[in-house]
Each structure stands twice: as structure tokens, then as C-alpha cells.
Coordinates of C-alpha atoms in Angstrom, one line a residue:
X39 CA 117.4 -95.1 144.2
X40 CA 114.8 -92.3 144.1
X41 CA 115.9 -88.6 142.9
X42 CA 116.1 -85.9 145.3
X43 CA 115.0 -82.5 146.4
X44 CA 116.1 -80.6 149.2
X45 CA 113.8 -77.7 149.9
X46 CA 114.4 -74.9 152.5
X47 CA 118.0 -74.8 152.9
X48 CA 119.9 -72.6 153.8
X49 CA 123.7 -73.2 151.4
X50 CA 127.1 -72.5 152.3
X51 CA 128.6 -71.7 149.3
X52 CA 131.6 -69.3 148.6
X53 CA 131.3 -67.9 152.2
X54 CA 128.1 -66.9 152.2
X55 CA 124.9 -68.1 153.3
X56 CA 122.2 -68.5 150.4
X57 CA 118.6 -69.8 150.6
X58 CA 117.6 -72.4 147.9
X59 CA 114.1 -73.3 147.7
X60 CA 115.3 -76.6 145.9
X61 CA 118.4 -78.5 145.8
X62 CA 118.4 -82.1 143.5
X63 CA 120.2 -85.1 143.7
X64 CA 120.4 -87.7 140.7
X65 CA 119.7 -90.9 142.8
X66 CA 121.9 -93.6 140.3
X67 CA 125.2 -90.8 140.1
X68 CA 124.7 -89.4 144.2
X69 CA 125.3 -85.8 142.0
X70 CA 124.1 -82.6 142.2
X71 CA 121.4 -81.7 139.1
X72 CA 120.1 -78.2 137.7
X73 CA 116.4 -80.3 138.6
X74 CA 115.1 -83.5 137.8
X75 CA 116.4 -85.8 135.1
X76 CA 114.7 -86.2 132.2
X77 CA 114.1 -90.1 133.0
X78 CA 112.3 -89.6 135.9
X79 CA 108.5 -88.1 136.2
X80 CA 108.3 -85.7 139.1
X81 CA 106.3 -88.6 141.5
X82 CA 110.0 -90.4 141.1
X83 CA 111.4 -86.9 143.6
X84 CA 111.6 -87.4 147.1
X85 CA 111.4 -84.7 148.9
X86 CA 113.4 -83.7 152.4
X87 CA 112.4 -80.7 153.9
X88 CA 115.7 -79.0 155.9
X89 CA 113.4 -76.8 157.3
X90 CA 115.6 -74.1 157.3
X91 CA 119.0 -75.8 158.3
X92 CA 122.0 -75.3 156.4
X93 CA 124.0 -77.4 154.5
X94 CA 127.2 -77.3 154.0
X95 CA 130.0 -79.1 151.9
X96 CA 131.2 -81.9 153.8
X97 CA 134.1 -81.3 155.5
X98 CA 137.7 -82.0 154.4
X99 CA 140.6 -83.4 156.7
X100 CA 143.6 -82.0 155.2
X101 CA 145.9 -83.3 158.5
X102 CA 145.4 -86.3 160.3
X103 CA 147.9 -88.2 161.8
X104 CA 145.6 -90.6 163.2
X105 CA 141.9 -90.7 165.6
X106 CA 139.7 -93.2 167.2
X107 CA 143.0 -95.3 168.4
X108 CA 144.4 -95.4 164.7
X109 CA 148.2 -93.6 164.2
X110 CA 148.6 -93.8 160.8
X111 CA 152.1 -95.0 160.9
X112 CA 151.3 -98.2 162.9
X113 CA 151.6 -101.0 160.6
X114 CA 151.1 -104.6 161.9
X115 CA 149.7 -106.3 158.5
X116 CA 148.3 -105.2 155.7
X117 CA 144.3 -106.5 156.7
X118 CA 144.3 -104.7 160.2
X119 CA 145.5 -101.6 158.6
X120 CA 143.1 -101.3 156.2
X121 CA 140.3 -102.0 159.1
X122 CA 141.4 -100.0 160.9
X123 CA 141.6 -97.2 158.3
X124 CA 138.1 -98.0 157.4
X125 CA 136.6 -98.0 161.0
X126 CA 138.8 -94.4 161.3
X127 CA 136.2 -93.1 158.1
X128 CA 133.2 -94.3 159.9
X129 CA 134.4 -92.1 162.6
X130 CA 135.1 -88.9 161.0
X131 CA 131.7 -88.8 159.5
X132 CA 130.4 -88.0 163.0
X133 CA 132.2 -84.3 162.9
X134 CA 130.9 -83.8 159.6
X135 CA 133.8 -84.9 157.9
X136 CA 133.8 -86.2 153.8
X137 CA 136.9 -86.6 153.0
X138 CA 140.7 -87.0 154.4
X139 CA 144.1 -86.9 154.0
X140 CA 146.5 -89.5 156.1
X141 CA 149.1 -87.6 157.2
X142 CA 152.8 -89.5 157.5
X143 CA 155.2 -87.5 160.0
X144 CA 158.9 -88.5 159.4
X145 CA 159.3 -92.0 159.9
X146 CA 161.8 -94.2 158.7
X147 CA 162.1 -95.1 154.7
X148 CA 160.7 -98.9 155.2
X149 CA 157.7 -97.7 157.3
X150 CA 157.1 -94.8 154.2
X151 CA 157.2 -97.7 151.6
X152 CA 155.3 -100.5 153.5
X153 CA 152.4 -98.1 153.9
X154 CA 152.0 -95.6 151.3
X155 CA 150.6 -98.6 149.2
X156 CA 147.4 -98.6 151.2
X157 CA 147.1 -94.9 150.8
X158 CA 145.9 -94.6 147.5
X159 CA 142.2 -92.7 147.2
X160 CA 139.5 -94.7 147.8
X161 CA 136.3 -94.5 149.2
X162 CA 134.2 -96.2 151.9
X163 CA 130.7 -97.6 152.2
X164 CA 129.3 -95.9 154.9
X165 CA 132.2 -92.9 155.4
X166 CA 134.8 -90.6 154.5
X167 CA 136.8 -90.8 151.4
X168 CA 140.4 -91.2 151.7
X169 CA 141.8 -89.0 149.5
X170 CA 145.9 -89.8 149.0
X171 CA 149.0 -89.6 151.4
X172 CA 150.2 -86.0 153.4
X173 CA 153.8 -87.0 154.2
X174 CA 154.6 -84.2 156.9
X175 CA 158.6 -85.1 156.1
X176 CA 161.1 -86.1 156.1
X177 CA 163.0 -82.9 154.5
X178 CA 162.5 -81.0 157.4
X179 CA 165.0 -78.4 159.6
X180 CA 166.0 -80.4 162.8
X181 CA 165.8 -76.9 164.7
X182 CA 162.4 -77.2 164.4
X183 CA 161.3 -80.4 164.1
X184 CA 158.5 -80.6 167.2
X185 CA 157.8 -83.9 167.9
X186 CA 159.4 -85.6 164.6
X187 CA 162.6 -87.6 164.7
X188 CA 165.2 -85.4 164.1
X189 CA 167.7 -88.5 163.6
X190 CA 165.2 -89.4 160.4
X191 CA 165.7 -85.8 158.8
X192 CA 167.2 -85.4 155.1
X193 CA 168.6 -83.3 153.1
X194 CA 167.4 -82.9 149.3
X195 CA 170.5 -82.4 147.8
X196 CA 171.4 -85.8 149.8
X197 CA 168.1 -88.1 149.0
X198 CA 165.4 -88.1 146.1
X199 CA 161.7 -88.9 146.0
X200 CA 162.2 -92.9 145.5
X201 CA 164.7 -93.5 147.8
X202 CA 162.5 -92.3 150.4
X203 CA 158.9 -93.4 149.5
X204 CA 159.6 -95.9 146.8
X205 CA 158.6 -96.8 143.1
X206 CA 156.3 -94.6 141.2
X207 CA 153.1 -96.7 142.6
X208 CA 154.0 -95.6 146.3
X209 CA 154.7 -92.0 145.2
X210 CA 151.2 -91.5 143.1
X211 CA 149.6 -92.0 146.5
X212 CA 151.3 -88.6 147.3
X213 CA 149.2 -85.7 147.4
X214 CA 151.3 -83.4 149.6
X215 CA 154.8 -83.1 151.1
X216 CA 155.7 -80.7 153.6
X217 CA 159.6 -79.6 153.7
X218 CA 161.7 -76.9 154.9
X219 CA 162.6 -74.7 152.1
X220 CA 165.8 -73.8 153.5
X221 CA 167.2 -77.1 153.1
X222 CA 170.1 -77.6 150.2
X223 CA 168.6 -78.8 147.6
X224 CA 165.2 -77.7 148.3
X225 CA 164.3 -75.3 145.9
X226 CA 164.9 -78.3 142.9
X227 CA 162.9 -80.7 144.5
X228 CA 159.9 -78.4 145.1
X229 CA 160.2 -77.7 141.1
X230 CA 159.9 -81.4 140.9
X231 CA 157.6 -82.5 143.2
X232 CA 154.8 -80.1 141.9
X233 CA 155.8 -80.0 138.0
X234 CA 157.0 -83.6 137.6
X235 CA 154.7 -85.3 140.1
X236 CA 151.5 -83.4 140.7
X237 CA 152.8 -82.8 144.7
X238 CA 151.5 -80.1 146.5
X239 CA 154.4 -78.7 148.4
X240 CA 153.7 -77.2 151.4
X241 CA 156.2 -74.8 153.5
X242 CA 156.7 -76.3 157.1
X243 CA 158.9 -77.4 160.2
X244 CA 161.2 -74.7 158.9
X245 CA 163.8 -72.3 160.3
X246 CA 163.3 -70.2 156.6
X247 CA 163.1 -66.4 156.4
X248 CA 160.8 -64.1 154.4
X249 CA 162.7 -64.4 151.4
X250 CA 163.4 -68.3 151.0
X251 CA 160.0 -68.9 151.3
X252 CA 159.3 -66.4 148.4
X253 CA 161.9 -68.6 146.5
X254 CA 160.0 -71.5 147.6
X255 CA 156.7 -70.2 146.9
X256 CA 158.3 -69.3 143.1
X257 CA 159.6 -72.9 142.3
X258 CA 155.9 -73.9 143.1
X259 CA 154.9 -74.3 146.7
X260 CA 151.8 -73.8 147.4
X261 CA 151.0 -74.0 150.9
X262 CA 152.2 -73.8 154.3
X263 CA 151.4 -76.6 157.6
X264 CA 150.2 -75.6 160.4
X265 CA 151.8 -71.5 160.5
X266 CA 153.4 -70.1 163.7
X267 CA 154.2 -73.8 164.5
X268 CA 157.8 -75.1 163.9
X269 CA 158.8 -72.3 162.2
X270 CA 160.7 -68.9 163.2
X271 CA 158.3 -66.7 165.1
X272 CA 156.9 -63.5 163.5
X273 CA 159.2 -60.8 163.9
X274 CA 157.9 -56.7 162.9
X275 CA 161.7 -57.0 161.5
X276 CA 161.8 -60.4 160.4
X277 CA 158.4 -61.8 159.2
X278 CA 159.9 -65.3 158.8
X279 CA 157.4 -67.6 156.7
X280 CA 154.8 -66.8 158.7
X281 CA 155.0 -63.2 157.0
X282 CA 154.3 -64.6 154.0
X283 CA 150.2 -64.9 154.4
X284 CA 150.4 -60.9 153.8
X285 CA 152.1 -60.6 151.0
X286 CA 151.1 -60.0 147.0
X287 CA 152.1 -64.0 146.7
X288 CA 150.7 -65.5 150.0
X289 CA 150.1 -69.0 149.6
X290 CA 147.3 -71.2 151.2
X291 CA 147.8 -71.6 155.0
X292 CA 146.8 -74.4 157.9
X293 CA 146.1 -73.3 160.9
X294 CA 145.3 -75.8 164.2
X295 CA 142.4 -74.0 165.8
X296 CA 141.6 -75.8 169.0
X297 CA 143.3 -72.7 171.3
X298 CA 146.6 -75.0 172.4
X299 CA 148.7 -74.6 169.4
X300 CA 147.7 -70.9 168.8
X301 CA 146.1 -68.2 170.9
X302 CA 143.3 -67.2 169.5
X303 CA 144.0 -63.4 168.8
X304 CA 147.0 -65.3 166.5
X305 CA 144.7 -67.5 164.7
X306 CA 141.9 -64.3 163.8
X307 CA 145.4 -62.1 162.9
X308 CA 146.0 -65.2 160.5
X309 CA 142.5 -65.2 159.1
X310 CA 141.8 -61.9 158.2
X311 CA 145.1 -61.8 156.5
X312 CA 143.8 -63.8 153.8
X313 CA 140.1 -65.6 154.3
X314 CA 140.6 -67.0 151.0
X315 CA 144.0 -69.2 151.5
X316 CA 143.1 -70.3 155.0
X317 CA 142.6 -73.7 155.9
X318 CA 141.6 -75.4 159.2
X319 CA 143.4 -78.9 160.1
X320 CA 142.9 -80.4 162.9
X321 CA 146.6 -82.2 163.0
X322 CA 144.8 -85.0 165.2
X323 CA 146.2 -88.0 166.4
X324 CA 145.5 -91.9 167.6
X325 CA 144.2 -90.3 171.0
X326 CA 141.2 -88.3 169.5
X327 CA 138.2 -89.7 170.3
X328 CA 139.4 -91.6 173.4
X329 CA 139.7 -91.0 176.9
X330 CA 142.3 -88.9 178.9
X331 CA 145.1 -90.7 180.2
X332 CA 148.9 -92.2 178.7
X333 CA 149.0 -94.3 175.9
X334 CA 152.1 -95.7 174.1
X335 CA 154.3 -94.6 171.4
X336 CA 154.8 -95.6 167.9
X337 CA 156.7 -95.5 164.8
X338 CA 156.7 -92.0 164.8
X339 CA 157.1 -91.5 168.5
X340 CA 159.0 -94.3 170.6
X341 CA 157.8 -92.1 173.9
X342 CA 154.8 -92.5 176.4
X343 CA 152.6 -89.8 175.5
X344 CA 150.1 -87.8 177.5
X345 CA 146.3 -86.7 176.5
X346 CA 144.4 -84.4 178.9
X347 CA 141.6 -82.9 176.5
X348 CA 142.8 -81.3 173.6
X349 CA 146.5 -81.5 174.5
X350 CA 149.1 -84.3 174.1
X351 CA 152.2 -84.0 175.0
X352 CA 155.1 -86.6 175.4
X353 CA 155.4 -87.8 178.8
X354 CA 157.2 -85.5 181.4
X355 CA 157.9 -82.4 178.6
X356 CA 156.2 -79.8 177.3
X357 CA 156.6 -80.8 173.6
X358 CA 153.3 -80.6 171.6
X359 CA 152.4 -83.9 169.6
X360 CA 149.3 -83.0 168.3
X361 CA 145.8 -82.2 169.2
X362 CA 142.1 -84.1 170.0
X363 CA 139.8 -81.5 168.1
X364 CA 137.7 -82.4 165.6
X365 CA 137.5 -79.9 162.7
X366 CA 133.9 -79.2 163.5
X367 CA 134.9 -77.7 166.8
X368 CA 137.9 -76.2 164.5
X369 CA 135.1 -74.7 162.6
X370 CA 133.0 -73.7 165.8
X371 CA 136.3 -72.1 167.3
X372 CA 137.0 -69.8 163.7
X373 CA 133.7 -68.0 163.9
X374 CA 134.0 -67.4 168.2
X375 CA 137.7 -66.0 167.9
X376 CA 138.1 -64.4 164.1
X377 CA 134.1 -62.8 164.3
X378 CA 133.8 -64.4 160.9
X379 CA 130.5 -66.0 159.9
X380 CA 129.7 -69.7 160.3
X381 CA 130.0 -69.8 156.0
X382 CA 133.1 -68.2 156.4
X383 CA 134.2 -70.8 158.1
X384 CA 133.2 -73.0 156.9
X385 CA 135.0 -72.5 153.7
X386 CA 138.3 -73.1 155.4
X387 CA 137.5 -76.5 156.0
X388 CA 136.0 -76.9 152.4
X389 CA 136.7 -74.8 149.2
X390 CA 140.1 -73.5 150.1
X391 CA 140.9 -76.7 150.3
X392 CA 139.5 -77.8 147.0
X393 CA 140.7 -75.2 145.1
X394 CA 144.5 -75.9 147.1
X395 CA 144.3 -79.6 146.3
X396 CA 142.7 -79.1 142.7
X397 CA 139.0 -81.8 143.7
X398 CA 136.9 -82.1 141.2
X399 CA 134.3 -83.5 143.3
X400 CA 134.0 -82.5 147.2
X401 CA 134.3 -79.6 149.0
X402 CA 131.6 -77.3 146.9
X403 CA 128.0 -77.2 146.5
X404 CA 127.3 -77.1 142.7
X405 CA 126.0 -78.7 139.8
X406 CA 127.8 -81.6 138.5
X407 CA 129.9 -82.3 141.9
X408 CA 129.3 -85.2 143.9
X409 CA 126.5 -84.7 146.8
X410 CA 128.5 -84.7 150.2
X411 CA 127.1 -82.4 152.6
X412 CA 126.9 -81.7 155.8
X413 CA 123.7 -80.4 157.8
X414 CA 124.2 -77.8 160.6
X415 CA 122.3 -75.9 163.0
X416 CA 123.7 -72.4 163.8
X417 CA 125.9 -73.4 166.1
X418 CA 128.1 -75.3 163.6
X419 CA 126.8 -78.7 165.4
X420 CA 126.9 -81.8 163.1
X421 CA 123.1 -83.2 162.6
X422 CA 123.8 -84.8 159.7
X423 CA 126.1 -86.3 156.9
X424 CA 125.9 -87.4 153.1
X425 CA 128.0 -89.0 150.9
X426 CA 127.0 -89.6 147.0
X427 CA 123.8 -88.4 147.9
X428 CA 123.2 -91.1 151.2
X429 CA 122.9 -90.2 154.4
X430 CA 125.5 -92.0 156.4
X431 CA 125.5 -90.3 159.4
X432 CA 122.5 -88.7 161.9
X433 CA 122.9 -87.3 165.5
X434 CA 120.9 -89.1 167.9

């Protein structure tokens, strides 16, 4: 495969927009190179003019619970599920997406251990890389436990890491577990899971104050899912977890930014507390990507549940399953409601995320990292998206 050069680009990098005259691509690694390999004679470039566009990082999906009629705990046998998990990175492409996390809400211990397996990273011909497991439970506070099974809860003290997900092959498939720091036993397990096992903890579905989360956040938490949701509200006397984004240790933070789960002036308040920990998820489910209408439940949901756009609920409440939004309208909803920049913004769906989850090679455009970009306009609208250096998908 020939070497590239990009000319005329305008780069996201570091939240900031930066013109490159030239940008090159090593056509046998897909990497970005300080210029042209010394193998190759300069006819060997070929060159794509961006005209001025900008590219950007490809996008990282740090929650999804499932899209393009995939729920990521529906199981049926091992060769549909890894189909269907494949057709679901074909998809995400299209918003400009490089690389995801499968999130696992609480769901019983066999469904945990049956699928994990299939979760380990791997990438894709054609689309997104999947990058390891999100299990969004099941150490969670029943007080707040949105549209989980509360009957599926556990207590640390109670349960441990194999019980739950399995042997140590299921568990390396584990990138991030969110808990409730509150929970007995909680404090031990997040020393574990981030010393002993490499686990992002993340603070979530919680009922915790101010100061157990700075515990938390001390034993090695590093994160919190989807802030103002499931957890205490903030309080000028009580700041609850959410408070926690303003302090001298605030962690990383998700935020769902499609204007159901948060009002906007919440998510800009959020933002400018700290541009630098916050990270856009788009906490999508099976339903994004399809028409309005009921669909059925599933392993983590045994309810009829309701899309009309953005919003699902479960049939005949008010309770909030998850949303429809891609994270390139998450993106385009950032810079309308915070007055941030389009590379600001873009680095809450890319290097906060890298430098949360420790990737060596997505989510920044630099020497030596792999080439997955995305191409905007100014309007944050997907045109097109590379993987290792290939385009693999272009708007019509």
C-alpha cells in the first residue's frame, strides 16, 4: 500500500485547531510518520488534498449498551453474537466512531460469564475496534439503580470479582467497572480492581456523599458514569459525587449529551468545571439507529420499552433506559450548549478518554499512533473515517 500525505488540514489536537501543511501515513503499519520512510522515494506518496477540512481523532465510544438492533447482553450463540457485534462496528463508523467499549448493565452472573469471552479487544475489517468490556454493575445502590435490576445488586463485602464475571480469561476482558462507592466493602475492591487487575473504576448509580467518593477516588477510582444521573442531586450544602468534578482531586467524568438526560445549562456547568476530565458517552442502546416505535425487552430489561427520538423509556413509566444519540451529535450538542470550540469538543470524545483509559494507539493525532481519524466540516458533520490509515467510511 502506497505512503501517505495529507495536505491542508486543519488538526484537532489538544483542543485546539492547528493547520498542518503535511500529515504522513506509513502505508504497510497504517501509522502516523515525521515524513516519508526512508524505503520509499517520494513518487511512492500519495497525496489527498483535505482542502481545508479538519481531522480529527476518531471518535471513542466509552458507553454503549447496544445500536443498530444489537443489546449487548442478548446472547443466542456464540456465531450470531459475534455478527452481530461486527455489523454493530460497521455501524459506528458512520458517526465517526474508531473505537468502543461494550457496556454490560447488571445482569445475572451466567449472562456476565457467557459473554465477557467475546469481549476481548479486537479489531474489525472495515470498522470500529472493540476495545474490552464496561460492566456498568453489578455493585450498585438499589436507591438508584435507573433502569438496572435491583434484585441483581451485590454487595462487595458479600461477592468478589470471579464469582461474578468468572476465571481470570473473562475478567482480562474488563476494562471498566462502575460501582457505588458507598457499598460495604467497596473501598477494598476499588484498591483491587485498579491495582490488582488493571480496572478502571468508575463512581456510579450511587447514593454516596462528597466525602465517600473522595475515599473512593483515594483507593483508586478514577472516573465517574454518566454525573447527575443515578446519583444524589447537587446540593449548595451537600455536593454529593457530582461535587466532586470541582475539587483539587476531580476525577474524569461522562456526561450523556443528547438534552434528555441533562439540561443543557447542567451539562456546560459540568464542562467548564473541568474541560480536561470530561468525556461524552452516548449511553446508547439496541434502538439507536432504528425507527420510533416498542420493541422488546432483554436480559437486562424483561419490559416493553418505548423509543420516540432520542428517548426510551420502559413502557407506561417515566424511567429513562438509555438514549439514540450518536456521539457525533454528542459532539455537535457540547459546542451549541457549553460555547466551547468544535476541538474542544472534540477532545471529550477522544483524548480524555485516552489519557482515562491509558491507549497507546487511538484517540490522538501524533507520531507513532495508529492513523484513525475522522474528517469534519465545521459543523461537526462526519464526511469521512479512517482506520490504520484506510478509509472505511465516506458520506454519500
Amino acid at each position: 500500500m502506497d505512503n501517505l500525505v495529507i495536505k491542508n488540514a486543519r488538526i484537532c489536537y489538544n483542543g485546539s485547531l492547528i493547520f498542518k501543511d503535511e500529515l504522513y501515513i506509513d502505508g504497510i503499519t497504517g501509522r502516523f510518520t515525521p515524513s516519508p520512510t526512508n524505503s520509499q522515494h517520494i513518487t511512492d506518496l500519495r497525496t489527498i488534498d483535505m482542502e481545508n477540512r479538519i481531522i480529527a481523532p476518531a471518535f471513542i465510544e466509552l458507553q454503549t449498551n447496544g445500536c443498530f438492533g444489537m443489546h449487548f447482553t442478548n446472547f443466542v450463540d456464540e456465531k450470531s453474537y459475534d455478527e452481530n457485534l461486527q455489523k454493530v462496528s460497521k455501524y459506528l463508523v458512520q458517526q465517526g466512531v474508531g473505537g468502543f467499549y461494550v457496556t454490560l448493565p447488571t445482569v445475572e452472573t451466567v449472562v456476565f460469564k457467557k459473554i465477557l469471552p467475546h469481549l476481548k479487544p479486537r479489531k474489525y475489517n472495515g470498522g470500529a475496534e472493540l476495545l474490552g468490556a464496561h460492566c456498568e454493575g453489578p455493585w450498585l445502590n438499589p436507591s438508584k439503580k435507573g433502569a438496572h435490576d435491583a434484585t441483581l445488586m451485590q454487595i462487595p463485602s458479600q461477592t468478589s470479582i470471579e464469582q461474578l464475571y468468572g476465571d481470570g480469561e473473562r475478567v482480562s476482558a474488563i476494562k471498566m467497572i462502575t460501582l457505588a462507592p458507598e457499598l460495604d466493602g467497596s473501598t477494598r475492591l476499588i484498591e483491587s480492581l485498579s491495582k490488582e487487575h488493571d480496572i478502571r473504576v468508575s463512581l456510579g448509580h450511587s447514593a454516596a456523599d462528597f466525602d465517600t467518593g473522595l475515599v473512593a477516588l483515594r483507593a483508586g477510582a478514577t472516573t465517574m458514569t454518566h454525573i447527575f444521573n443515578a446519583m444524589n442531586p447537587l446540593h449548595h450544602r451537600s455536593p454529593g459525587l457530582a461535587g466532586l468534578i470541582a475539587s483539587d482531586e476531580s476525577p474524569y467524568f461522562s456526561l450523556i449529551a443528547d438534552g434528555i438526560h441533562l439540561h443543557p445549562a447542567t451539562l456546560a456547568m459540568a464542562y467548564r468545571a473541568s474541560p480536561h476530565k470530561c468525556i461524552l458517552i452516548t449511553d446508547s442502546v439496541e434502538m439507536a439507529g432504528l425507527p420510533d416505535g416498542l420493541y422488546p425487552g432483554h436480559a437486562q430489561i424483561p419490559h416493553q420499552q418505548r423509543k420516540q427520538g432520542n428517548k426510551i423509556t420502559i413502557e407506561g413509566t417515566d424511567t429513562l433506559i438509555g438514549s439514540c444519540s450518536s456521539l457525533d451529535e454528542c459532539v455537535r450538542n457540547l459546542v451549541q450548549w457549553s460555547g466551547c470550540s468544535l476541538a474542544q469538543a472534540v477532545q471529550c470524545a477522544t483524548e480524555n478518554i485516552t489519557k482515562l483509559m491509558g491507549l497507546r494507539d487511538q484517540g490522538i493525532i501524533e507520531v507513532g499512533r495508529r492513523a484513525d481519524f475522522v474528517v469534519l466540516d465545521d459543523t461537526v458533520q462526519v464526511l469521512e473515517t479512517w482506520i490504520g490509515g484506510k478509509p472505511v467510511y465516506q458520506k454519500a
